[in-house]
mmCIF file with all atom_site columns, C-alpha atoms in Angstrom:
data_model
loop_
_atom_site.group_PDB
_atom_site.id
_atom_site.type_symbol
_atom_site.label_atom_id
_atom_site.label_alt_id
_atom_site.label_comp_id
_atom_site.label_asym_id
_atom_site.label_entity_id
_atom_site.label_seq_id
_atom_site.pdbx_PDB_ins_code
_atom_site.Cartn_x
_atom_site.Cartn_y
_atom_site.Cartn_z
_atom_site.occupancy
_atom_site.B_iso_or_equiv
_atom_site.pdbx_formal_charge
_atom_site.auth_seq_id
_atom_site.auth_comp_id
_atom_site.auth_asym_id
_atom_site.auth_atom_id
_atom_site.pdbx_PDB_model_num
ATOM 1   C CA . LYS A 1 1   ? 175.584 74.044 170.253 1.00 0.00 ? 120 LYS A CA 1
ATOM 2   C CA . ILE A 1 2   ? 174.606 77.976 170.090 1.00 0.00 ? 121 ILE A CA 1
ATOM 3   C CA . ASP A 1 3   ? 171.063 79.201 171.010 1.00 0.00 ? 122 ASP A CA 1
ATOM 4   C CA . LEU A 1 4   ? 170.849 82.852 170.833 1.00 0.00 ? 123 LEU A CA 1
ATOM 5   C CA . SER A 1 5   ? 166.932 83.093 169.831 1.00 0.00 ? 124 SER A CA 1
ATOM 6   C CA . GLY A 1 6   ? 165.067 85.978 170.808 1.00 0.00 ? 125 GLY A CA 1
ATOM 7   C CA . CYS A 1 7   ? 168.307 87.740 172.281 1.00 0.00 ? 126 CYS A CA 1
ATOM 8   C CA . SER A 1 8   ? 167.578 91.197 170.304 1.00 0.00 ? 127 SER A CA 1
ATOM 9   C CA . LEU A 1 9   ? 170.753 90.630 168.556 1.00 0.00 ? 128 LEU A CA 1
ATOM 10  C CA . HIS A 1 10  ? 171.145 92.838 165.398 1.00 0.00 ? 129 HIS A CA 1
ATOM 11  C CA . GLY A 1 11  ? 173.558 93.626 162.634 1.00 0.00 ? 130 GLY A CA 1
ATOM 12  C CA . PRO A 1 12  ? 175.050 91.172 160.272 1.00 0.00 ? 131 PRO A CA 1
ATOM 13  C CA . ILE A 1 13  ? 176.194 87.425 160.798 1.00 0.00 ? 132 ILE A CA 1
ATOM 14  C CA . ALA A 1 14  ? 179.673 87.615 161.424 1.00 0.00 ? 133 ALA A CA 1
ATOM 15  C CA . ARG A 1 15  ? 181.967 86.001 158.457 1.00 0.00 ? 134 ARG A CA 1
ATOM 16  C CA . GLU A 1 16  ? 183.773 84.403 161.434 1.00 0.00 ? 135 GLU A CA 1
ATOM 17  C CA . ILE A 1 17  ? 181.131 81.672 161.769 1.00 0.00 ? 136 ILE A CA 1
ATOM 18  C CA . GLY A 1 18  ? 182.893 79.684 158.657 1.00 0.00 ? 137 GLY A CA 1
ATOM 19  C CA . ARG A 1 19  ? 185.515 78.996 161.815 1.00 0.00 ? 138 ARG A CA 1
ATOM 20  C CA . LEU A 1 20  ? 182.823 76.710 163.674 1.00 0.00 ? 139 LEU A CA 1
ATOM 21  C CA . GLY A 1 21  ? 183.756 73.558 161.807 1.00 0.00 ? 140 GLY A CA 1
ATOM 22  C CA . ALA A 1 22  ? 182.461 71.430 164.566 1.00 0.00 ? 141 ALA A CA 1
ATOM 23  C CA . LEU A 1 23  ? 179.278 73.389 165.241 1.00 0.00 ? 142 LEU A CA 1
ATOM 24  C CA . LYS A 1 24  ? 176.132 70.930 165.034 1.00 0.00 ? 143 LYS A CA 1
ATOM 25  C CA . PHE A 1 25  ? 173.198 73.358 166.083 1.00 0.00 ? 144 PHE A CA 1
ATOM 26  C CA . LEU A 1 26  ? 172.938 77.149 165.817 1.00 0.00 ? 145 LEU A CA 1
ATOM 27  C CA . ASN A 1 27  ? 169.869 78.872 166.630 1.00 0.00 ? 146 ASN A CA 1
ATOM 28  C CA . LEU A 1 28  ? 169.580 82.576 165.843 1.00 0.00 ? 147 LEU A CA 1
ATOM 29  C CA . GLU A 1 29  ? 165.756 82.906 165.035 1.00 0.00 ? 148 GLU A CA 1
ATOM 30  C CA . ARG A 1 30  ? 163.661 85.908 166.300 1.00 0.00 ? 149 ARG A CA 1
ATOM 31  C CA . ASN A 1 31  ? 166.344 88.453 166.245 1.00 0.00 ? 150 ASN A CA 1
ATOM 32  C CA . ARG A 1 32  ? 166.962 91.539 164.470 1.00 0.00 ? 151 ARG A CA 1
ATOM 33  C CA . LEU A 1 33  ? 169.796 90.104 162.151 1.00 0.00 ? 152 LEU A CA 1
ATOM 34  C CA . ASP A 1 34  ? 170.338 92.089 158.865 1.00 0.00 ? 153 ASP A CA 1
ATOM 35  C CA . GLY A 1 35  ? 172.458 91.669 155.719 1.00 0.00 ? 154 GLY A CA 1
ATOM 36  C CA . GLU A 1 36  ? 173.222 88.506 153.990 1.00 0.00 ? 155 GLU A CA 1
ATOM 37  C CA . ILE A 1 37  ? 174.133 85.004 155.320 1.00 0.00 ? 156 ILE A CA 1
ATOM 38  C CA . PRO A 1 38  ? 177.937 84.936 154.719 1.00 0.00 ? 157 PRO A CA 1
ATOM 39  C CA . ASP A 1 39  ? 178.981 82.269 152.280 1.00 0.00 ? 158 ASP A CA 1
ATOM 40  C CA . GLU A 1 40  ? 181.543 81.293 155.001 1.00 0.00 ? 159 GLU A CA 1
ATOM 41  C CA . ILE A 1 41  ? 178.637 79.458 156.629 1.00 0.00 ? 160 ILE A CA 1
ATOM 42  C CA . GLY A 1 42  ? 179.793 76.690 154.320 1.00 0.00 ? 161 GLY A CA 1
ATOM 43  C CA . GLY A 1 43  ? 182.762 76.267 156.955 1.00 0.00 ? 162 GLY A CA 1
ATOM 44  C CA . CYS A 1 44  ? 180.406 74.845 159.362 1.00 0.00 ? 163 CYS A CA 1
ATOM 45  C CA . SER A 1 45  ? 180.677 71.497 157.780 1.00 0.00 ? 164 SER A CA 1
ATOM 46  C CA . SER A 1 46  ? 179.160 69.645 160.638 1.00 0.00 ? 165 SER A CA 1
ATOM 47  C CA . LEU A 1 47  ? 176.135 71.736 161.364 1.00 0.00 ? 166 LEU A CA 1
ATOM 48  C CA . GLN A 1 48  ? 172.889 69.706 161.323 1.00 0.00 ? 167 GLN A CA 1
ATOM 49  C CA . VAL A 1 49  ? 170.286 72.402 162.515 1.00 0.00 ? 168 VAL A CA 1
ATOM 50  C CA . LEU A 1 50  ? 170.127 75.805 161.599 1.00 0.00 ? 169 LEU A CA 1
ATOM 51  C CA . TYR A 1 51  ? 167.426 78.397 162.517 1.00 0.00 ? 170 TYR A CA 1
ATOM 52  C CA . LEU A 1 52  ? 167.738 81.822 160.991 1.00 0.00 ? 171 LEU A CA 1
ATOM 53  C CA . ASN A 1 53  ? 163.913 82.407 160.960 1.00 0.00 ? 172 ASN A CA 1
ATOM 54  C CA . HIS A 1 54  ? 162.070 85.607 161.933 1.00 0.00 ? 173 HIS A CA 1
ATOM 55  C CA . ASN A 1 55  ? 165.159 88.114 161.133 1.00 0.00 ? 174 ASN A CA 1
ATOM 56  C CA . ARG A 1 56  ? 165.745 90.916 158.578 1.00 0.00 ? 175 ARG A CA 1
ATOM 57  C CA . LEU A 1 57  ? 168.164 88.778 156.469 1.00 0.00 ? 176 LEU A CA 1
ATOM 58  C CA . ARG A 1 58  ? 168.330 89.526 152.737 1.00 0.00 ? 177 ARG A CA 1
ATOM 59  C CA . GLY A 1 59  ? 170.181 88.478 149.652 1.00 0.00 ? 178 GLY A CA 1
ATOM 60  C CA . ARG A 1 60  ? 170.062 85.222 148.102 1.00 0.00 ? 179 ARG A CA 1
ATOM 61  C CA . ILE A 1 61  ? 170.193 82.165 150.089 1.00 0.00 ? 180 ILE A CA 1
ATOM 62  C CA . PRO A 1 62  ? 173.777 81.173 149.656 1.00 0.00 ? 181 PRO A CA 1
ATOM 63  C CA . ALA A 1 63  ? 174.672 78.010 147.783 1.00 0.00 ? 182 ALA A CA 1
ATOM 64  C CA . ALA A 1 64  ? 177.319 77.578 150.230 1.00 0.00 ? 183 ALA A CA 1
ATOM 65  C CA . LEU A 1 65  ? 174.932 76.034 152.704 1.00 0.00 ? 184 LEU A CA 1
ATOM 66  C CA . ALA A 1 66  ? 175.534 72.848 150.886 1.00 0.00 ? 185 ALA A CA 1
ATOM 67  C CA . SER A 1 67  ? 178.787 72.646 152.146 1.00 0.00 ? 186 SER A CA 1
ATOM 68  C CA . CYS A 1 68  ? 176.936 71.587 155.484 1.00 0.00 ? 187 CYS A CA 1
ATOM 69  C CA . GLY A 1 69  ? 176.299 68.273 154.216 1.00 0.00 ? 188 GLY A CA 1
ATOM 70  C CA . ALA A 1 70  ? 175.112 67.076 157.469 1.00 0.00 ? 189 ALA A CA 1
ATOM 71  C CA . LEU A 1 71  ? 172.293 69.533 157.595 1.00 0.00 ? 190 LEU A CA 1
ATOM 72  C CA . THR A 1 72  ? 168.840 67.922 158.567 1.00 0.00 ? 191 THR A CA 1
ATOM 73  C CA . LEU A 1 73  ? 166.841 71.123 159.491 1.00 0.00 ? 192 LEU A CA 1
ATOM 74  C CA . LEU A 1 74  ? 167.012 74.619 157.635 1.00 0.00 ? 193 LEU A CA 1
ATOM 75  C CA . GLN A 1 75  ? 164.752 77.346 158.950 1.00 0.00 ? 194 GLN A CA 1
ATOM 76  C CA . LEU A 1 76  ? 164.778 80.469 156.826 1.00 0.00 ? 195 LEU A CA 1
ATOM 77  C CA . GLN A 1 77  ? 161.432 81.800 156.819 1.00 0.00 ? 196 GLN A CA 1
ATOM 78  C CA . SER A 1 78  ? 160.090 85.261 157.696 1.00 0.00 ? 197 SER A CA 1
ATOM 79  C CA . ASN A 1 79  ? 163.178 87.290 155.959 1.00 0.00 ? 198 ASN A CA 1
ATOM 80  C CA . ASN A 1 80  ? 163.754 89.314 152.878 1.00 0.00 ? 199 ASN A CA 1
ATOM 81  C CA . PHE A 1 81  ? 165.652 86.560 150.668 1.00 0.00 ? 200 PHE A CA 1
ATOM 82  C CA . THR A 1 82  ? 165.769 87.312 146.914 1.00 0.00 ? 201 THR A CA 1
ATOM 83  C CA . GLY A 1 83  ? 166.426 84.736 144.230 1.00 0.00 ? 202 GLY A CA 1
ATOM 84  C CA . SER A 1 84  ? 165.366 81.075 144.483 1.00 0.00 ? 203 SER A CA 1
ATOM 85  C CA . VAL A 1 85  ? 166.322 78.206 146.679 1.00 0.00 ? 204 VAL A CA 1
ATOM 86  C CA . PRO A 1 86  ? 169.755 77.024 145.232 1.00 0.00 ? 205 PRO A CA 1
ATOM 87  C CA . PRO A 1 87  ? 170.019 73.860 143.479 1.00 0.00 ? 206 PRO A CA 1
ATOM 88  C CA . GLU A 1 88  ? 173.260 73.014 145.324 1.00 0.00 ? 207 GLU A CA 1
ATOM 89  C CA . LEU A 1 89  ? 170.970 72.373 148.544 1.00 0.00 ? 208 LEU A CA 1
ATOM 90  C CA . ALA A 1 90  ? 170.209 69.054 146.639 1.00 0.00 ? 209 ALA A CA 1
ATOM 91  C CA . HIS A 1 91  ? 173.609 67.940 147.943 1.00 0.00 ? 210 HIS A CA 1
ATOM 92  C CA . CYS A 1 92  ? 172.252 67.960 151.724 1.00 0.00 ? 211 CYS A CA 1
ATOM 93  C CA . THR A 1 93  ? 171.019 64.439 151.579 1.00 0.00 ? 212 THR A CA 1
ATOM 94  C CA . ALA A 1 94  ? 170.348 64.413 155.192 1.00 0.00 ? 213 ALA A CA 1
ATOM 95  C CA . LEU A 1 95  ? 168.069 67.637 154.783 1.00 0.00 ? 214 LEU A CA 1
ATOM 96  C CA . THR A 1 96  ? 164.549 66.449 156.181 1.00 0.00 ? 215 THR A CA 1
ATOM 97  C CA . GLU A 1 97  ? 163.305 69.935 156.884 1.00 0.00 ? 216 GLU A CA 1
ATOM 98  C CA . LEU A 1 98  ? 163.246 73.326 155.094 1.00 0.00 ? 217 LEU A CA 1
ATOM 99  C CA . ALA A 1 99  ? 160.998 76.198 155.587 1.00 0.00 ? 218 ALA A CA 1
ATOM 100 C CA . VAL A 1 100 ? 161.466 79.115 153.275 1.00 0.00 ? 219 VAL A CA 1
ATOM 101 C CA . PHE A 1 101 ? 157.971 80.816 153.373 1.00 0.00 ? 220 PHE A CA 1
ATOM 102 C CA . LYS A 1 102 ? 157.142 84.494 154.070 1.00 0.00 ? 221 LYS A CA 1
ATOM 103 C CA . ASN A 1 103 ? 160.197 85.665 151.790 1.00 0.00 ? 222 ASN A CA 1
ATOM 104 C CA . GLN A 1 104 ? 158.282 88.001 149.730 1.00 0.00 ? 223 GLN A CA 1
ATOM 105 C CA . ARG A 1 105 ? 161.222 88.682 147.645 1.00 0.00 ? 224 ARG A CA 1
ATOM 106 C CA . LEU A 1 106 ? 162.058 84.893 146.893 1.00 0.00 ? 225 LEU A CA 1
ATOM 107 C CA . GLU A 1 107 ? 161.206 84.122 143.141 1.00 0.00 ? 226 GLU A CA 1
ATOM 108 C CA . THR A 1 108 ? 158.162 82.143 142.520 1.00 0.00 ? 227 THR A CA 1
ATOM 109 C CA . LYS A 1 109 ? 159.231 81.434 138.782 1.00 0.00 ? 228 LYS A CA 1
ATOM 110 C CA . GLU A 1 110 ? 159.491 77.877 139.586 1.00 0.00 ? 229 GLU A CA 1
ATOM 111 C CA . SER A 1 111 ? 156.187 75.871 140.537 1.00 0.00 ? 230 SER A CA 1
ATOM 112 C CA . LYS A 1 112 ? 156.096 74.028 143.634 1.00 0.00 ? 231 LYS A CA 1
ATOM 113 C CA . ALA A 1 113 ? 156.625 71.071 141.793 1.00 0.00 ? 232 ALA A CA 1
ATOM 114 C CA . GLU A 1 114 ? 159.717 71.982 140.229 1.00 0.00 ? 233 GLU A CA 1
ATOM 115 C CA . ILE A 1 115 ? 161.403 72.719 143.809 1.00 0.00 ? 234 ILE A CA 1
ATOM 116 C CA . ILE A 1 116 ? 160.534 69.560 144.874 1.00 0.00 ? 235 ILE A CA 1
ATOM 117 C CA . ARG A 1 117 ? 161.780 67.725 142.166 1.00 0.00 ? 236 ARG A CA 1
ATOM 118 C CA . ARG A 1 118 ? 165.355 69.166 142.491 1.00 0.00 ? 237 ARG A CA 1
ATOM 119 C CA . LEU A 1 119 ? 165.677 68.490 146.210 1.00 0.00 ? 238 LEU A CA 1
ATOM 120 C CA . PRO A 1 120 ? 166.539 65.174 147.432 1.00 0.00 ? 239 PRO A CA 1
ATOM 121 C CA . LEU A 1 121 ? 163.060 64.328 148.731 1.00 0.00 ? 240 LEU A CA 1
ATOM 122 C CA . CYS A 1 122 ? 161.209 60.856 149.119 1.00 0.00 ? 241 CYS A CA 1
ATOM 123 C CA . ALA A 1 123 ? 158.056 59.388 150.096 1.00 0.00 ? 242 ALA A CA 1
ATOM 124 C CA . MET A 1 124 ? 155.988 62.413 150.535 1.00 0.00 ? 243 MET A CA 1
ATOM 125 C CA . THR A 1 125 ? 152.423 62.410 151.301 1.00 0.00 ? 244 THR A CA 1
ATOM 126 C CA . THR A 1 126 ? 151.277 64.707 148.407 1.00 0.00 ? 245 THR A CA 1
ATOM 127 C CA . THR A 1 127 ? 150.047 64.330 144.977 1.00 0.00 ? 246 THR A CA 1
ATOM 128 C CA . HIS A 1 128 ? 153.792 65.151 143.346 1.00 0.00 ? 247 HIS A CA 1
ATOM 129 C CA . LYS A 1 129 ? 156.519 62.468 143.370 1.00 0.00 ? 248 LYS A CA 1
ATOM 130 C CA . PRO A 1 130 ? 160.134 63.598 143.430 1.00 0.00 ? 249 PRO A CA 1
ATOM 131 C CA . ALA A 1 131 ? 161.925 62.883 140.135 1.00 0.00 ? 250 ALA A CA 1
ATOM 132 C CA . ARG A 1 132 ? 164.933 60.889 142.039 1.00 0.00 ? 251 ARG A CA 1
ATOM 133 C CA . GLY A 1 133 ? 164.812 58.976 145.110 1.00 0.00 ? 252 GLY A CA 1
ATOM 134 C CA . LYS A 1 134 ? 166.980 58.769 148.173 1.00 0.00 ? 253 LYS A CA 1
ATOM 135 C CA . ALA A 1 135 ? 167.365 56.767 151.372 1.00 0.00 ? 254 ALA A CA 1
ATOM 136 C CA . HIS A 1 136 ? 166.097 59.099 153.617 1.00 0.00 ? 255 HIS A CA 1
ATOM 137 C CA . MET A 1 137 ? 162.588 60.846 153.693 1.00 0.00 ? 256 MET A CA 1
ATOM 138 C CA . LEU A 1 138 ? 161.608 64.121 154.083 1.00 0.00 ? 257 LEU A CA 1
ATOM 139 C CA . SER A 1 139 ? 159.580 65.310 157.107 1.00 0.00 ? 258 SER A CA 1
ATOM 140 C CA . SER A 1 140 ? 158.496 68.710 156.316 1.00 0.00 ? 259 SER A CA 1
ATOM 141 C CA . LEU A 1 141 ? 158.763 71.357 153.279 1.00 0.00 ? 260 LEU A CA 1
ATOM 142 C CA . THR A 1 142 ? 157.061 74.815 153.523 1.00 0.00 ? 261 THR A CA 1
ATOM 143 C CA . VAL A 1 143 ? 157.242 76.926 150.726 1.00 0.00 ? 262 VAL A CA 1
ATOM 144 C CA . SER A 1 144 ? 155.212 80.251 150.046 1.00 0.00 ? 263 SER A CA 1
ATOM 145 C CA . LEU A 1 145 ? 154.282 80.163 146.510 1.00 0.00 ? 264 LEU A CA 1
ATOM 146 C CA . PRO A 1 146 ? 150.976 80.942 144.698 1.00 0.00 ? 265 PRO A CA 1
ATOM 147 C CA . HIS A 1 147 ? 148.590 78.154 144.639 1.00 0.00 ? 266 HIS A CA 1
ATOM 148 C CA . GLU A 1 148 ? 148.838 75.596 141.783 1.00 0.00 ? 267 GLU A CA 1
ATOM 149 C CA . GLY A 1 149 ? 146.115 72.796 141.103 1.00 0.00 ? 268 GLY A CA 1
ATOM 150 C CA . GLY A 1 150 ? 147.085 69.297 142.758 1.00 0.00 ? 269 GLY A CA 1
ATOM 151 C CA . VAL A 1 151 ? 148.980 70.755 145.869 1.00 0.00 ? 270 VAL A CA 1
ATOM 152 C CA . GLU A 1 152 ? 147.079 71.518 148.776 1.00 0.00 ? 271 GLU A CA 1
ATOM 153 C CA . SER A 1 153 ? 147.458 74.697 150.466 1.00 0.00 ? 272 SER A CA 1
ATOM 154 C CA . ASN A 1 154 ? 147.568 75.517 154.197 1.00 0.00 ? 273 ASN A CA 1
ATOM 155 C CA . LYS A 1 155 ? 145.048 78.306 154.252 1.00 0.00 ? 274 LYS A CA 1
ATOM 156 C CA . HIS A 1 156 ? 144.418 78.366 158.125 1.00 0.00 ? 275 HIS A CA 1
ATOM 157 C CA . GLN A 1 157 ? 148.148 78.631 159.149 1.00 0.00 ? 276 GLN A CA 1
ATOM 158 C CA . ASN A 1 158 ? 149.568 80.602 156.295 1.00 0.00 ? 277 ASN A CA 1
ATOM 159 C CA . PRO A 1 159 ? 147.720 81.522 153.341 1.00 0.00 ? 278 PRO A CA 1
ATOM 160 C CA . GLY A 1 160 ? 149.609 80.832 150.380 1.00 0.00 ? 279 GLY A CA 1
ATOM 161 C CA . ALA A 1 161 ? 152.032 78.623 152.178 1.00 0.00 ? 280 ALA A CA 1
ATOM 162 C CA . VAL A 1 162 ? 152.115 74.794 151.094 1.00 0.00 ? 281 VAL A CA 1
ATOM 163 C CA . VAL A 1 163 ? 153.251 72.269 153.625 1.00 0.00 ? 282 VAL A CA 1
ATOM 164 C CA . PHE A 1 164 ? 154.347 68.921 152.539 1.00 0.00 ? 283 PHE A CA 1
ATOM 165 C CA . ARG A 1 165 ? 154.771 66.268 155.077 1.00 0.00 ? 284 ARG A CA 1
ATOM 166 C CA . SER A 1 166 ? 155.940 62.496 154.966 1.00 0.00 ? 285 SER A CA 1
ATOM 167 C CA . ARG A 1 167 ? 155.472 59.479 157.219 1.00 0.00 ? 286 ARG A CA 1
ATOM 168 C CA . ALA A 1 168 ? 159.420 59.866 158.004 1.00 0.00 ? 287 ALA A CA 1
ATOM 169 C CA . PRO A 1 169 ? 159.947 60.129 161.740 1.00 0.00 ? 288 PRO A CA 1
ATOM 170 C CA . GLN A 1 170 ? 160.898 63.431 163.265 1.00 0.00 ? 289 GLN A CA 1
ATOM 171 C CA . HIS A 1 171 ? 164.657 63.821 163.714 1.00 0.00 ? 290 HIS A CA 1
ATOM 172 C CA . PRO A 1 172 ? 165.720 63.700 167.423 1.00 0.00 ? 291 PRO A CA 1
ATOM 173 C CA . ALA A 1 173 ? 166.546 66.799 169.256 1.00 0.00 ? 292 ALA A CA 1
ATOM 174 C CA . PRO A 1 174 ? 170.292 67.582 169.157 1.00 0.00 ? 293 PRO A CA 1
ATOM 175 C CA . MET A 1 175 ? 172.113 67.215 172.211 1.00 0.00 ? 294 MET A CA 1
#
Protein backbone atom coordinates (compact mmCIF):
# COMPACT_ATOMS: atom_id res chain seq x y z
CA LYS A 1 0.00 0.00 0.00
CA ILE A 2 1.34 3.42 -0.99
CA ASP A 3 -0.54 6.53 0.12
CA LEU A 4 1.18 9.79 -0.81
CA SER A 5 -1.97 11.89 -1.14
CA GLY A 6 -1.62 15.61 -0.52
CA CYS A 7 2.18 15.49 -0.20
CA SER A 8 2.88 18.30 -2.71
CA LEU A 9 4.57 15.86 -5.09
CA HIS A 10 5.34 17.36 -8.48
CA GLY A 11 6.67 16.14 -11.79
CA PRO A 12 5.78 13.05 -13.79
CA ILE A 13 4.91 9.60 -12.48
CA ALA A 14 8.10 7.52 -12.74
CA ARG A 15 8.10 4.75 -15.34
CA GLU A 16 9.55 2.48 -12.66
CA ILE A 17 6.06 2.29 -11.17
CA GLY A 18 5.55 -0.75 -13.40
CA ARG A 19 8.06 -2.73 -11.35
CA LEU A 20 5.64 -2.83 -8.40
CA GLY A 21 3.72 -5.88 -9.59
CA ALA A 22 2.50 -6.79 -6.09
CA LEU A 23 1.20 -3.29 -5.30
CA LYS A 24 -2.53 -3.34 -4.48
CA PHE A 25 -3.27 0.26 -3.40
CA LEU A 26 -1.79 3.47 -4.82
CA ASN A 27 -3.02 6.91 -3.75
CA LEU A 28 -1.32 9.89 -5.39
CA GLU A 29 -4.33 12.21 -5.33
CA ARG A 30 -4.18 15.94 -4.57
CA ASN A 31 -0.60 16.55 -5.64
CA ARG A 32 0.93 18.47 -8.54
CA LEU A 33 1.85 15.50 -10.69
CA ASP A 34 2.06 16.33 -14.39
CA GLY A 35 2.86 14.58 -17.63
CA GLU A 36 1.21 11.39 -18.79
CA ILE A 37 0.39 8.23 -16.90
CA PRO A 38 3.21 5.93 -18.09
CA ASP A 39 2.22 2.79 -19.98
CA GLU A 40 4.42 0.89 -17.54
CA ILE A 41 1.59 1.21 -15.00
CA GLY A 42 0.26 -1.93 -16.64
CA GLY A 43 3.04 -3.81 -14.81
CA CYS A 44 1.11 -3.26 -11.56
CA SER A 45 -0.90 -6.39 -12.26
CA SER A 46 -2.16 -6.75 -8.67
CA LEU A 47 -3.36 -3.13 -8.41
CA GLN A 48 -6.90 -2.92 -7.02
CA VAL A 49 -7.25 0.78 -6.09
CA LEU A 50 -5.74 3.73 -7.97
CA TYR A 51 -6.26 7.38 -7.01
CA LEU A 52 -4.70 9.86 -9.45
CA ASN A 53 -7.40 12.52 -9.13
CA HIS A 54 -6.77 16.24 -8.55
CA ASN A 55 -3.40 16.48 -10.26
CA ARG A 56 -2.18 18.04 -13.50
CA LEU A 57 -1.90 14.83 -15.49
CA ARG A 58 -2.46 15.09 -19.24
CA GLY A 59 -2.47 12.98 -22.37
CA ARG A 60 -4.59 9.94 -23.02
CA ILE A 61 -5.81 7.59 -20.34
CA PRO A 62 -3.52 4.64 -21.10
CA ALA A 63 -5.00 1.40 -22.39
CA ALA A 64 -2.24 -0.28 -20.34
CA LEU A 65 -4.47 0.18 -17.27
CA ALA A 66 -6.42 -2.81 -18.60
CA SER A 67 -3.42 -4.95 -17.59
CA CYS A 68 -4.33 -4.15 -13.99
CA GLY A 69 -6.99 -6.84 -14.10
CA ALA A 70 -7.72 -6.69 -10.36
CA LEU A 71 -8.60 -2.97 -10.54
CA THR A 72 -11.82 -2.22 -8.62
CA LEU A 73 -11.54 1.57 -8.19
CA LEU A 74 -10.07 4.08 -10.66
CA GLN A 75 -10.21 7.80 -9.81
CA LEU A 76 -8.93 10.03 -12.64
CA GLN A 77 -11.11 13.12 -12.21
CA SER A 78 -9.83 16.70 -12.09
CA ASN A 79 -6.88 16.36 -14.48
CA ASN A 80 -6.28 17.37 -18.09
CA PHE A 81 -6.75 14.07 -19.94
CA THR A 82 -7.46 14.02 -23.67
CA GLY A 83 -8.96 11.37 -25.92
CA SER A 84 -11.62 9.11 -24.47
CA VAL A 85 -12.01 6.34 -21.91
CA PRO A 86 -10.05 3.44 -23.47
CA PRO A 87 -12.28 0.53 -24.51
CA GLU A 88 -9.66 -1.86 -23.14
CA LEU A 89 -10.89 -1.01 -19.63
CA ALA A 90 -13.75 -3.40 -20.40
CA HIS A 91 -11.21 -6.13 -19.58
CA CYS A 92 -11.12 -4.92 -15.95
CA THR A 93 -14.09 -7.05 -14.97
CA ALA A 94 -13.60 -6.27 -11.25
CA LEU A 95 -13.97 -2.51 -11.86
CA THR A 96 -16.77 -1.15 -9.66
CA GLU A 97 -15.92 2.56 -9.58
CA LEU A 98 -14.61 4.78 -12.35
CA ALA A 99 -14.45 8.59 -12.09
CA VAL A 100 -13.32 10.69 -15.06
CA PHE A 101 -15.25 13.95 -14.60
CA LYS A 102 -13.59 17.40 -14.64
CA ASN A 103 -11.27 16.51 -17.49
CA GLN A 104 -12.10 19.38 -19.83
CA ARG A 105 -10.23 17.87 -22.77
CA LEU A 106 -11.67 14.38 -22.53
CA GLU A 107 -13.58 13.80 -25.78
CA THR A 108 -17.34 13.77 -25.48
CA LYS A 109 -18.14 12.37 -28.90
CA GLU A 110 -19.55 9.28 -27.23
CA SER A 111 -22.80 9.53 -25.39
CA LYS A 112 -22.98 8.47 -21.77
CA ALA A 113 -24.96 5.43 -22.88
CA GLU A 114 -22.17 4.40 -25.30
CA ILE A 115 -19.55 4.61 -22.54
CA ILE A 116 -21.73 2.54 -20.25
CA ARG A 117 -22.44 -0.08 -22.91
CA ARG A 118 -18.77 -0.79 -23.58
CA LEU A 119 -17.68 -1.08 -19.96
CA PRO A 120 -18.45 -4.31 -18.07
CA LEU A 121 -21.27 -2.93 -15.94
CA CYS A 122 -24.35 -4.60 -14.52
CA ALA A 123 -27.56 -3.81 -12.58
CA MET A 124 -27.30 -0.04 -12.52
CA THR A 125 -30.02 2.21 -11.15
CA THR A 126 -30.41 4.28 -14.29
CA THR A 127 -32.66 4.20 -17.32
CA HIS A 128 -29.83 2.81 -19.47
CA LYS A 129 -29.07 -0.90 -19.40
CA PRO A 130 -25.59 -2.17 -20.32
CA ALA A 131 -25.31 -4.29 -23.45
CA ARG A 132 -23.50 -7.15 -21.74
CA GLY A 133 -23.82 -8.49 -18.23
CA LYS A 134 -21.09 -9.66 -15.90
CA ALA A 135 -21.21 -11.27 -12.48
CA HIS A 136 -20.19 -8.11 -10.63
CA MET A 137 -22.18 -4.92 -10.14
CA LEU A 138 -21.06 -1.34 -10.66
CA SER A 139 -21.23 0.76 -7.52
CA SER A 140 -20.35 4.11 -9.09
CA LEU A 141 -19.53 5.65 -12.45
CA THR A 142 -19.16 9.40 -12.80
CA VAL A 143 -18.66 11.03 -16.17
CA SER A 144 -18.88 14.68 -17.13
CA LEU A 145 -20.58 14.98 -20.49
CA PRO A 146 -23.31 17.26 -21.86
CA HIS A 147 -26.75 16.37 -20.51
CA GLU A 148 -28.74 13.89 -22.58
CA GLY A 149 -32.35 12.89 -22.23
CA GLY A 150 -32.95 9.85 -20.04
CA VAL A 151 -29.86 10.25 -17.88
CA GLU A 152 -30.03 12.25 -14.70
CA SER A 153 -27.50 15.00 -14.11
CA ASN A 154 -26.13 15.66 -10.65
CA LYS A 155 -26.52 19.44 -10.84
CA HIS A 156 -26.06 20.08 -7.13
CA GLN A 157 -22.60 18.53 -6.68
CA ASN A 158 -20.99 18.99 -10.07
CA PRO A 159 -22.90 20.66 -12.91
CA GLY A 160 -22.59 18.55 -16.05
CA ALA A 161 -21.52 15.45 -14.14
CA VAL A 162 -23.60 12.32 -14.26
CA VAL A 163 -23.35 9.83 -11.44
CA PHE A 164 -24.59 6.27 -11.84
CA ARG A 165 -24.95 4.08 -8.78
CA SER A 166 -26.09 0.52 -8.30
CA ARG A 167 -27.30 -1.42 -5.32
CA ALA A 168 -23.98 -3.29 -5.17
CA PRO A 169 -22.24 -3.30 -1.80
CA GLN A 170 -19.24 -1.01 -1.61
CA HIS A 171 -15.85 -2.68 -1.87
CA PRO A 172 -14.03 -3.14 1.45
CA ALA A 173 -11.21 -0.79 2.32
CA PRO A 174 -7.84 -2.28 1.33
CA MET A 175 -5.57 -3.55 4.04
